[in-house]
Short mmCIF file of C-alpha atoms and ligand atoms in Angstrom, two decimals:
data_model
loop_
_atom_site.label_atom_id
_atom_site.label_comp_id
_atom_site.label_asym_id
_atom_site.label_seq_id
_atom_site.Cartn_x
_atom_site.Cartn_y
_atom_site.Cartn_z
CA MET A 23 -22.45 -1.99 18.06
CA LYS A 24 -20.39 -4.95 16.88
CA ALA A 25 -18.02 -5.15 13.91
CA LEU A 26 -15.94 -7.92 12.43
CA VAL A 27 -12.93 -6.58 10.56
CA CYS A 28 -11.28 -8.98 8.08
CA GLY A 29 -7.62 -8.02 7.45
CA ALA A 30 -5.21 -6.54 10.02
CA GLY A 31 -3.37 -4.32 7.54
CA LEU A 32 -3.16 -0.54 7.63
CA ALA A 33 -6.86 0.01 6.92
CA GLY A 34 -8.19 -2.72 9.23
CA LEU A 35 -5.97 -1.71 12.15
CA THR A 36 -6.78 1.99 11.78
CA LEU A 37 -10.51 1.31 11.69
CA THR A 38 -10.26 -0.98 14.72
CA TRP A 39 -8.37 1.75 16.63
CA HIS A 40 -11.12 4.27 15.91
CA LEU A 41 -14.11 1.98 16.52
CA GLU A 42 -12.87 0.59 19.83
CA ARG A 43 -12.38 4.15 21.09
CA ALA A 44 -15.97 4.92 20.09
CA GLY A 45 -17.18 2.01 22.24
CA TRP A 46 -17.72 -0.58 19.48
CA GLN A 47 -16.99 -4.22 20.08
CA VAL A 48 -14.53 -5.29 17.39
CA GLU A 49 -13.29 -8.68 16.24
CA LEU A 50 -10.21 -8.57 14.02
CA VAL A 51 -9.19 -11.54 11.90
CA GLU A 52 -6.05 -11.85 9.77
CA ARG A 53 -5.15 -14.61 7.33
CA ALA A 54 -1.38 -14.49 7.91
CA PRO A 55 -0.24 -16.87 10.66
CA ALA A 56 1.50 -14.06 12.59
CA PHE A 57 2.40 -10.38 12.27
CA ARG A 58 4.65 -10.03 9.22
CA ASP A 59 7.70 -7.78 9.55
CA GLY A 60 9.73 -6.45 6.65
CA GLY A 61 8.04 -6.07 3.29
CA TYR A 62 8.61 -2.96 1.23
CA MET A 63 9.36 0.71 1.76
CA ILE A 64 6.62 3.30 1.35
CA ASP A 65 6.55 7.07 1.26
CA PHE A 66 3.88 8.13 3.72
CA TYR A 67 2.35 11.57 3.68
CA GLY A 68 -0.82 13.54 2.97
CA PRO A 69 -4.11 12.92 4.76
CA GLY A 70 -3.01 9.51 6.06
CA TYR A 71 -0.08 11.16 7.81
CA GLU A 72 -2.53 13.61 9.35
CA VAL A 73 -4.69 10.69 10.56
CA ALA A 74 -1.58 9.10 12.07
CA GLY A 75 -0.94 12.39 13.90
CA ARG A 76 -4.45 12.41 15.36
CA MET A 77 -3.80 8.85 16.56
CA GLY A 78 -0.65 10.08 18.34
CA LEU A 79 1.69 8.09 16.09
CA HIS A 80 4.06 10.78 14.81
CA PRO A 81 6.77 10.29 17.48
CA ARG A 82 6.84 6.56 16.71
CA LEU A 83 7.03 7.20 12.96
CA GLU A 84 10.01 9.51 13.55
CA GLU A 85 11.75 6.60 15.32
CA VAL A 86 11.23 4.07 12.53
CA ARG A 87 11.55 6.29 9.45
CA TYR A 88 14.48 6.10 7.04
CA PRO A 89 16.32 9.15 5.77
CA VAL A 90 16.31 9.20 1.95
CA ASP A 91 18.20 12.18 0.55
CA GLU A 92 18.70 11.27 -3.08
CA LEU A 93 17.04 9.36 -5.91
CA GLY A 94 19.58 7.99 -8.36
CA TYR A 95 18.69 6.48 -11.76
CA LEU A 96 21.09 3.97 -13.31
CA ASP A 97 21.38 2.35 -16.72
CA GLY A 98 21.54 -1.40 -17.31
CA ALA A 99 25.25 -1.47 -16.52
CA GLY A 100 24.83 0.42 -13.25
CA ARG A 101 26.07 3.87 -14.36
CA GLN A 102 24.10 6.77 -12.89
CA THR A 103 22.34 8.72 -15.69
CA SER A 104 20.33 11.15 -13.57
CA GLY A 105 19.34 11.87 -10.00
CA LEU A 106 17.42 14.13 -7.73
CA ARG A 107 18.55 15.50 -4.37
CA LEU A 108 15.57 15.43 -2.04
CA PRO A 109 15.00 18.38 0.27
CA PRO A 110 16.02 17.25 3.80
CA ASP A 111 13.26 16.59 6.37
CA VAL A 112 10.20 17.73 4.44
CA THR A 113 7.56 18.16 7.15
CA GLY A 114 4.79 15.59 6.87
CA VAL A 115 6.63 13.12 4.61
CA VAL A 116 8.31 9.97 5.93
CA SER A 117 9.83 6.92 4.23
CA LEU A 118 9.37 3.74 6.22
CA LEU A 119 8.63 0.04 5.90
CA ARG A 120 4.92 -0.71 5.52
CA ALA A 121 5.29 -3.28 8.31
CA ASP A 122 6.77 -0.65 10.68
CA LEU A 123 3.73 1.55 10.08
CA ALA A 124 1.39 -1.41 10.67
CA ARG A 125 3.29 -2.32 13.86
CA ALA A 126 3.03 1.27 15.11
CA ILE A 127 -0.77 1.15 14.74
CA ALA A 128 -1.08 -2.44 16.03
CA ASP A 129 0.76 -1.54 19.24
CA THR A 130 -1.97 0.99 20.09
CA VAL A 131 -4.91 -1.28 19.28
CA ARG A 132 -6.53 -3.07 22.24
CA THR A 133 -8.42 -5.73 20.26
CA THR A 134 -6.51 -9.01 19.91
CA THR A 135 -5.89 -10.03 16.30
CA ARG A 136 -6.92 -13.60 15.50
CA TYR A 137 -4.13 -14.68 13.17
CA GLY A 138 -4.45 -17.57 10.73
CA THR A 139 -8.16 -16.83 10.38
CA SER A 140 -10.36 -15.59 7.55
CA VAL A 141 -13.97 -15.38 6.43
CA THR A 142 -15.49 -18.29 4.47
CA ALA A 143 -19.19 -17.37 4.24
CA VAL A 144 -21.41 -14.33 4.65
CA ALA A 145 -25.21 -14.25 4.88
CA GLN A 146 -27.41 -11.19 5.15
CA PRO A 147 -30.99 -12.03 6.17
CA PRO A 148 -33.25 -8.97 5.79
CA ALA A 149 -33.34 -6.61 8.80
CA ALA A 150 -30.99 -8.75 10.87
CA PRO A 151 -27.32 -8.71 11.78
CA VAL A 152 -24.91 -10.05 9.17
CA GLN A 153 -23.90 -13.68 9.75
CA VAL A 154 -20.24 -14.48 9.19
CA THR A 155 -18.56 -17.89 9.19
CA LEU A 156 -14.82 -18.03 9.82
CA THR A 157 -12.23 -20.56 8.66
CA ASP A 158 -12.08 -22.01 12.20
CA GLY A 159 -15.78 -22.94 11.83
CA SER A 160 -17.05 -20.34 14.30
CA GLU A 161 -20.16 -18.30 13.42
CA HIS A 162 -20.61 -14.63 14.28
CA GLU A 163 -23.52 -12.19 14.14
CA VAL A 164 -22.37 -8.60 13.77
CA ASP A 165 -23.82 -5.20 12.86
CA LEU A 166 -21.04 -4.64 10.34
CA LEU A 167 -18.59 -6.80 8.39
CA VAL A 168 -15.58 -4.89 7.04
CA GLY A 169 -13.49 -6.32 4.20
CA ALA A 170 -10.09 -4.71 4.79
CA ASP A 171 -8.29 -7.67 3.25
CA GLY A 172 -6.34 -6.03 0.47
CA THR A 173 -6.44 -6.11 -3.34
CA HIS A 174 -7.32 -9.84 -3.47
CA SER A 175 -10.09 -9.41 -0.89
CA THR A 176 -12.01 -12.54 0.07
CA VAL A 177 -14.91 -10.52 1.50
CA ARG A 178 -15.21 -8.73 -1.86
CA GLU A 179 -15.18 -12.06 -3.70
CA LEU A 180 -17.90 -13.50 -1.39
CA VAL A 181 -20.22 -10.48 -1.40
CA PHE A 182 -19.48 -8.41 -4.52
CA GLY A 183 -18.43 -11.07 -7.03
CA PRO A 184 -15.29 -12.30 -8.78
CA GLU A 185 -12.00 -10.38 -8.71
CA ARG A 186 -11.84 -10.12 -12.51
CA ASP A 187 -14.90 -7.80 -12.44
CA HIS A 188 -13.24 -5.29 -10.11
CA VAL A 189 -9.54 -5.22 -10.86
CA ARG A 190 -7.73 -3.12 -13.47
CA HIS A 191 -4.32 -4.54 -14.36
CA LEU A 192 -1.63 -1.95 -14.97
CA GLY A 193 0.57 -4.21 -17.11
CA HIS A 194 3.27 -4.94 -14.51
CA HIS A 195 4.29 -7.39 -11.82
CA VAL A 196 6.04 -6.16 -8.67
CA ALA A 197 8.42 -8.02 -6.37
CA ALA A 198 10.15 -7.07 -3.13
CA TYR A 199 12.47 -8.76 -0.63
CA SER A 200 15.28 -7.89 1.70
CA ILE A 201 18.63 -9.57 2.39
CA HIS A 202 21.48 -9.27 4.86
CA ALA A 203 24.18 -7.44 2.87
CA PRO A 204 26.44 -5.27 5.06
CA GLU A 205 28.71 -3.96 2.30
CA LEU A 206 26.02 -3.16 -0.23
CA SER A 207 23.87 -1.61 2.47
CA ARG A 208 26.75 0.72 3.48
CA GLU A 209 27.48 1.57 -0.15
CA ILE A 210 23.86 2.53 -0.93
CA GLY A 211 23.61 4.56 2.28
CA THR A 212 20.73 7.03 2.33
CA ARG A 213 20.17 6.99 -1.44
CA TYR A 214 17.35 5.22 -3.23
CA ARG A 215 18.92 3.86 -6.39
CA MET A 216 16.96 2.53 -9.36
CA LEU A 217 18.17 0.76 -12.46
CA THR A 218 15.82 1.21 -15.42
CA VAL A 219 15.87 -0.27 -18.89
CA PRO A 220 12.71 -0.37 -21.06
CA GLY A 221 10.08 -2.43 -19.24
CA LEU A 222 12.26 -3.24 -16.20
CA MET A 223 13.03 -1.39 -12.96
CA ALA A 224 15.14 -2.64 -10.05
CA GLY A 225 15.48 -0.45 -6.95
CA ALA A 226 17.58 -0.75 -3.79
CA TYR A 227 17.80 1.07 -0.48
CA ALA A 228 19.53 0.33 2.80
CA LEU A 229 17.69 -0.81 5.93
CA ARG A 230 18.81 -0.89 9.55
CA GLY A 231 20.64 -4.05 10.67
CA GLU A 232 22.93 -4.08 7.60
CA ARG A 233 20.05 -5.15 5.39
CA LEU A 234 19.27 -4.19 1.84
CA ALA A 235 15.73 -3.90 0.46
CA LEU A 236 15.11 -4.66 -3.20
CA LEU A 237 12.15 -3.73 -5.35
CA PHE A 238 11.53 -5.03 -8.89
CA LEU A 239 8.97 -3.96 -11.45
CA HIS A 240 8.59 -5.60 -14.82
CA ARG A 241 6.20 -5.25 -17.71
CA VAL A 242 4.04 -8.30 -18.49
CA SER A 243 1.63 -9.03 -21.31
CA ASP A 244 -0.26 -11.65 -19.26
CA PRO A 245 -1.30 -10.60 -15.74
CA ALA A 246 -1.43 -14.23 -14.46
CA LEU A 247 1.08 -14.84 -11.67
CA PRO A 248 3.91 -17.28 -12.51
CA ALA A 249 4.29 -20.59 -10.69
CA ASP A 250 7.93 -19.77 -9.89
CA PRO A 251 8.38 -16.01 -9.35
CA VAL A 252 12.02 -16.39 -8.25
CA ALA A 253 12.88 -17.99 -11.60
CA VAL A 254 11.03 -15.23 -13.45
CA LEU A 255 12.96 -12.49 -11.62
CA ARG A 256 16.28 -14.20 -12.33
CA GLU A 257 15.37 -14.69 -15.97
CA ARG A 258 14.17 -11.09 -16.56
CA PHE A 259 16.83 -9.23 -14.55
CA GLY A 260 19.70 -11.74 -14.67
CA GLY A 261 21.39 -10.18 -17.72
CA LEU A 262 21.74 -6.74 -16.12
CA GLY A 263 24.66 -5.31 -14.19
CA TRP A 264 25.03 -3.16 -11.03
CA ILE A 265 24.37 -5.17 -7.83
CA LEU A 266 21.90 -7.54 -9.50
CA PRO A 267 24.33 -10.45 -10.03
CA GLU A 268 24.92 -10.39 -6.26
CA VAL A 269 21.36 -9.91 -4.98
CA LEU A 270 19.34 -12.10 -7.36
CA PRO A 271 20.89 -15.44 -6.24
CA ALA A 272 19.86 -14.50 -2.67
CA CYS A 273 16.18 -14.01 -3.63
CA PRO A 274 14.02 -16.04 -1.20
CA PRO A 275 10.85 -17.90 -2.23
CA PRO A 276 7.39 -16.54 -1.19
CA PRO A 277 6.18 -15.56 1.36
CA GLU A 278 9.49 -13.77 2.16
CA LEU A 279 9.46 -12.72 -1.48
CA TYR A 280 6.51 -10.43 -2.06
CA TYR A 281 5.33 -10.91 -5.65
CA ASP A 282 2.07 -9.64 -7.10
CA GLN A 283 0.30 -7.98 -10.00
CA VAL A 284 0.16 -4.18 -10.05
CA THR A 285 -3.53 -3.34 -10.02
CA GLN A 286 -6.15 -0.78 -9.20
CA VAL A 287 -9.51 -1.80 -7.76
CA GLU A 288 -12.70 -0.22 -9.08
CA LEU A 289 -16.21 -1.05 -7.83
CA GLY A 290 -19.61 0.47 -8.56
CA GLY A 291 -20.37 0.62 -4.83
CA TRP A 292 -18.27 -0.04 -1.73
CA SER A 293 -21.02 -1.51 0.51
CA ARG A 294 -23.82 -4.05 0.27
CA GLY A 295 -26.22 -4.05 3.20
CA ARG A 296 -24.09 -4.45 6.32
CA VAL A 297 -20.90 -5.35 4.49
CA VAL A 298 -18.43 -2.62 3.57
CA LEU A 299 -15.02 -2.70 1.88
CA LEU A 300 -12.11 -0.59 3.05
CA GLY A 301 -8.59 0.23 1.82
CA ASP A 302 -7.08 -1.65 -1.13
CA ALA A 303 -10.06 -4.05 -1.16
CA CYS A 304 -12.19 -1.36 -2.85
CA GLN A 305 -9.87 1.55 -3.65
CA ALA A 306 -6.37 0.23 -4.45
CA VAL A 307 -4.51 3.00 -6.28
CA SER A 308 -1.32 0.93 -6.96
CA LEU A 309 2.31 1.62 -6.13
CA PHE A 310 2.46 3.90 -9.18
CA ALA A 311 0.24 6.38 -7.34
CA GLY A 312 2.28 6.07 -4.13
CA HIS A 313 -0.65 7.00 -1.88
CA GLY A 314 -2.23 3.65 -1.02
CA ALA A 315 -1.18 3.57 2.62
CA SER A 316 -2.20 7.16 3.15
CA MET A 317 -5.54 6.54 1.44
CA ALA A 318 -6.19 3.33 3.43
CA MET A 319 -5.74 5.11 6.76
CA THR A 320 -7.74 8.13 5.59
CA ALA A 321 -10.62 5.92 4.48
CA ALA A 322 -10.62 4.12 7.84
CA HIS A 323 -10.76 7.44 9.66
CA VAL A 324 -13.62 8.69 7.47
CA LEU A 325 -15.60 5.43 7.79
CA ALA A 326 -15.23 5.51 11.57
CA ALA A 327 -16.29 9.17 11.70
CA GLU A 328 -19.42 8.35 9.70
CA LEU A 329 -20.23 5.28 11.80
CA THR A 330 -19.80 6.85 15.21
CA ALA A 331 -22.08 9.42 16.79
CA GLY A 332 -20.71 12.30 14.69
CA GLY A 333 -22.00 10.72 11.47
CA LEU A 334 -25.13 8.85 12.52
CA THR A 335 -28.20 10.45 14.07
CA ALA A 336 -29.19 9.21 17.55
CA GLY A 337 -32.22 7.45 16.00
CA GLU A 338 -30.12 5.64 13.41
CA LEU A 339 -27.64 4.58 16.07
CA ALA A 340 -30.42 3.26 18.33
CA ALA A 341 -31.90 1.28 15.42
CA GLY A 342 -28.49 -0.05 14.40
CA GLU A 343 -29.09 1.60 11.02
CA ILE A 344 -25.75 2.03 9.28
CA GLY A 345 -26.75 2.55 5.62
CA PRO A 346 -26.45 6.37 5.73
CA ALA A 347 -23.01 6.14 7.36
CA LEU A 348 -21.72 3.75 4.68
CA ALA A 349 -23.10 6.00 1.94
CA GLY A 350 -21.49 9.06 3.59
CA TYR A 351 -18.12 7.28 3.76
CA GLU A 352 -18.19 6.46 0.06
CA ARG A 353 -19.42 9.95 -0.90
CA ARG A 354 -16.47 11.54 0.91
CA MET A 355 -13.75 9.13 -0.22
CA ARG A 356 -14.61 8.18 -3.81
CA PRO A 357 -13.69 11.48 -5.54
CA VAL A 358 -10.28 11.52 -3.83
CA ILE A 359 -9.60 7.91 -4.77
CA GLU A 360 -10.59 8.42 -8.39
CA ARG A 361 -8.23 11.40 -8.63
CA VAL A 362 -5.32 9.45 -7.13
CA GLN A 363 -6.01 6.46 -9.40
CA ARG A 364 -5.90 8.70 -12.49
CA PHE A 365 -2.60 10.15 -11.26
CA GLY A 366 -1.24 6.60 -10.75
CA ARG A 367 -2.03 5.61 -14.33
CA ARG A 368 -0.28 8.72 -15.67
CA PHE A 369 2.79 8.00 -13.52
CA ILE A 370 3.43 4.45 -14.87
CA HIS A 371 5.68 5.72 -17.68
CA TRP A 372 7.80 7.71 -15.23
CA MET A 373 8.39 4.92 -12.76
CA ALA A 374 8.71 2.09 -15.28
CA PRO A 375 9.59 3.72 -18.62
CA PRO A 376 8.54 1.50 -21.54
CA SER A 377 11.14 2.85 -24.03
CA ARG A 378 14.60 4.45 -24.30
CA LEU A 379 12.91 7.67 -25.37
CA ARG A 380 10.98 7.82 -22.11
CA ILE A 381 14.14 7.11 -20.12
CA THR A 382 15.94 9.94 -21.90
CA ALA A 383 12.99 12.30 -21.29
CA ARG A 384 13.03 11.43 -17.60
CA ASP A 385 16.78 11.98 -17.33
CA LEU A 386 16.48 15.37 -19.05
CA LEU A 387 13.69 16.41 -16.70
CA LEU A 388 15.69 15.35 -13.65
CA ARG A 389 18.74 17.26 -14.86
CA ALA A 390 16.54 20.35 -15.24
CA ALA A 391 15.27 19.72 -11.74
CA ALA A 392 18.85 20.04 -10.46
CA LEU A 393 18.51 23.81 -11.06
CA PRO A 394 18.08 25.68 -7.75
CA GLY A 395 14.51 25.44 -6.42
CA ALA A 396 13.30 23.17 -9.23
CA ASP A 397 13.72 20.04 -7.11
CA ARG A 398 11.00 21.26 -4.73
CA LEU A 399 8.68 21.98 -7.67
CA LEU A 400 9.24 18.50 -9.07
CA VAL A 401 8.71 16.73 -5.73
CA GLY A 402 5.54 18.81 -5.22
CA SER A 403 4.23 17.88 -8.67
CA LEU A 404 4.56 14.18 -7.84
CA SER A 405 1.52 14.45 -5.61
CA PRO A 406 -1.97 14.66 -7.11
CA GLY A 407 -3.57 17.85 -5.87
CA GLY A 408 -0.76 18.54 -3.41
CA HIS A 409 -0.63 16.44 -0.28
CA GLY A 410 -4.37 16.85 0.31
CA ARG A 411 -6.49 16.97 3.44
CA ILE A 412 -8.83 14.48 5.09
CA PRO A 413 -12.03 14.72 3.00
C1 LIG B 523 5.78 -2.34 -3.65
C2 LIG B 523 4.75 -1.40 -3.11
C3 LIG B 523 5.09 -0.09 -2.84
C4 LIG B 523 4.14 0.79 -2.31
N1 LIG B 523 4.51 2.08 -2.04
C5 LIG B 523 3.64 2.91 -1.45
C6 LIG B 523 4.03 4.23 -1.10
O1 LIG B 523 5.15 4.67 -1.38
N2 LIG B 523 3.13 5.02 -0.45
C7 LIG B 523 1.87 4.57 -0.13
O2 LIG B 523 1.09 5.32 0.50
N3 LIG B 523 1.46 3.33 -0.50
C8 LIG B 523 2.30 2.49 -1.14
N4 LIG B 523 1.91 1.23 -1.49
C9 LIG B 523 0.50 0.81 -1.29
C10 LIG B 523 0.16 0.44 0.16
O3 LIG B 523 1.09 -0.47 0.71
C11 LIG B 523 -1.24 -0.16 0.21
O4 LIG B 523 -2.12 0.63 -0.52
C12 LIG B 523 -1.73 -0.29 1.65
O5 LIG B 523 -0.93 -1.20 2.36
C13 LIG B 523 -3.19 -0.72 1.67
O6 LIG B 523 -3.58 -1.00 2.99
P1 LIG B 523 -4.71 -2.09 3.27
O7 LIG B 523 -4.83 -2.20 4.74
O8 LIG B 523 -5.91 -1.79 2.46
O9 LIG B 523 -4.13 -3.43 2.64
P2 LIG B 523 -2.89 -4.27 3.15
O10 LIG B 523 -1.90 -3.38 3.79
O11 LIG B 523 -2.50 -5.10 1.97
O12 LIG B 523 -3.51 -5.20 4.27
C14 LIG B 523 -4.42 -6.21 3.97
C15 LIG B 523 -4.35 -7.24 5.10
O13 LIG B 523 -5.35 -8.22 4.89
C16 LIG B 523 -4.77 -9.52 5.07
N5 LIG B 523 -5.58 -10.45 4.28
C17 LIG B 523 -5.53 -10.68 2.94
N6 LIG B 523 -6.45 -11.57 2.60
C18 LIG B 523 -7.10 -11.93 3.74
C19 LIG B 523 -8.17 -12.82 4.02
N7 LIG B 523 -8.76 -13.54 3.06
N8 LIG B 523 -8.59 -12.92 5.30
C20 LIG B 523 -7.99 -12.20 6.30
N9 LIG B 523 -6.98 -11.35 6.08
C21 LIG B 523 -6.54 -11.23 4.81
C22 LIG B 523 -3.36 -9.37 4.58
O14 LIG B 523 -2.52 -10.38 5.09
C23 LIG B 523 -3.01 -7.98 5.13
O15 LIG B 523 -2.56 -8.05 6.47
C24 LIG B 523 2.82 0.35 -2.06
C25 LIG B 523 2.47 -0.98 -2.35
C26 LIG B 523 3.41 -1.84 -2.89
C27 LIG B 523 3.01 -3.26 -3.21
#
């Protein structure tokens, strides 16, 4: 069986890993010109962490993880108003750069990624392989086309229709970049510090190599992306204190600056014929839910399990019939995704409080959580349905 996977992110790489081990022939295309390091920090746990374990990645994740032992919330002037000590070394939870996780998977994948390449056209003649045209002009006939190309998926746009029909905006833009800042990096240490004023959040944490990673969230009434995101960040956050006067002038332009809308993706169905969507392309839960990476890897594992001999009958495999496998994948994943998406929407007001009242409520809750044992309860409650299992 032959698959073309569009998007070498967490979902695309994980699926490729599984399919090539099941004897599939896989082609993997990625729009970025080369592997992109850096990016933003994620908390990685739950079923995706379990999938990573089955792929033998846990030792590597231990090497690249960052210790984060405290969350600290600051006011607009940089004074800490509340905080939460995190229990040390919670089993099955790691904080790491998304790119370090992607690199860990990529290093175990045999298929060569074709960088600087994407899909431009898809045709599905009845009872025949799917025909895919790539940006380099080449044409491919495959049993399965997988759109693992993120929230702004091109495969989704080509096969399922325009983005506006499938994307729910959560009222915020997000930005992330990192800078070389030895002193600030030392000062922040192993704490994740966040300044919040109504509608704005700026977070910082230290990276190896004397670097500092910055994350910004701001409320917007119009989801359209600005022409000059650097100017927007400086304008919205420029009047605040703490380290912002030092780090904002060093903000690089895209693509080193990651800047995007905060969205969830919702589709009536995740496959059409021999085309299936995977990861953020069909199930983005948003950074508010904090499970997107875990869900992307889980979905890839489930899709592969359904597509390989365990999921398909011998007759279906022989006939190249993949419909039941794609339906099984969606049946297993959709309820989990819908639960995590609901959790993400409820969490918006905690992560990016819209008013002073909300900020005060959060600070009071975090002070209560400083009581012995309460910190564990709070951290546990930040996960929808606990850390979950592979569905
Ligand atoms: C700031 C931030 C913080 C987050 N924090 C967390 C967290 O704490 N925990 C967590 O679990 N998740 C978190 N997430 C979410 C998580 O990063 C995503 O859900 C996850 O990366 C989704 O994986 P994916 O493979 O579907 O998409 P991606 O990782 O986005 O990969 C998609 C790939 O497709 C490529 N691509 C895009 N378009 C095309 C095209 N047309 N053709 C070819 N290739 C293309 C992209 O370059 C990329 O390599 C966070 C996200 C953000 C933005």
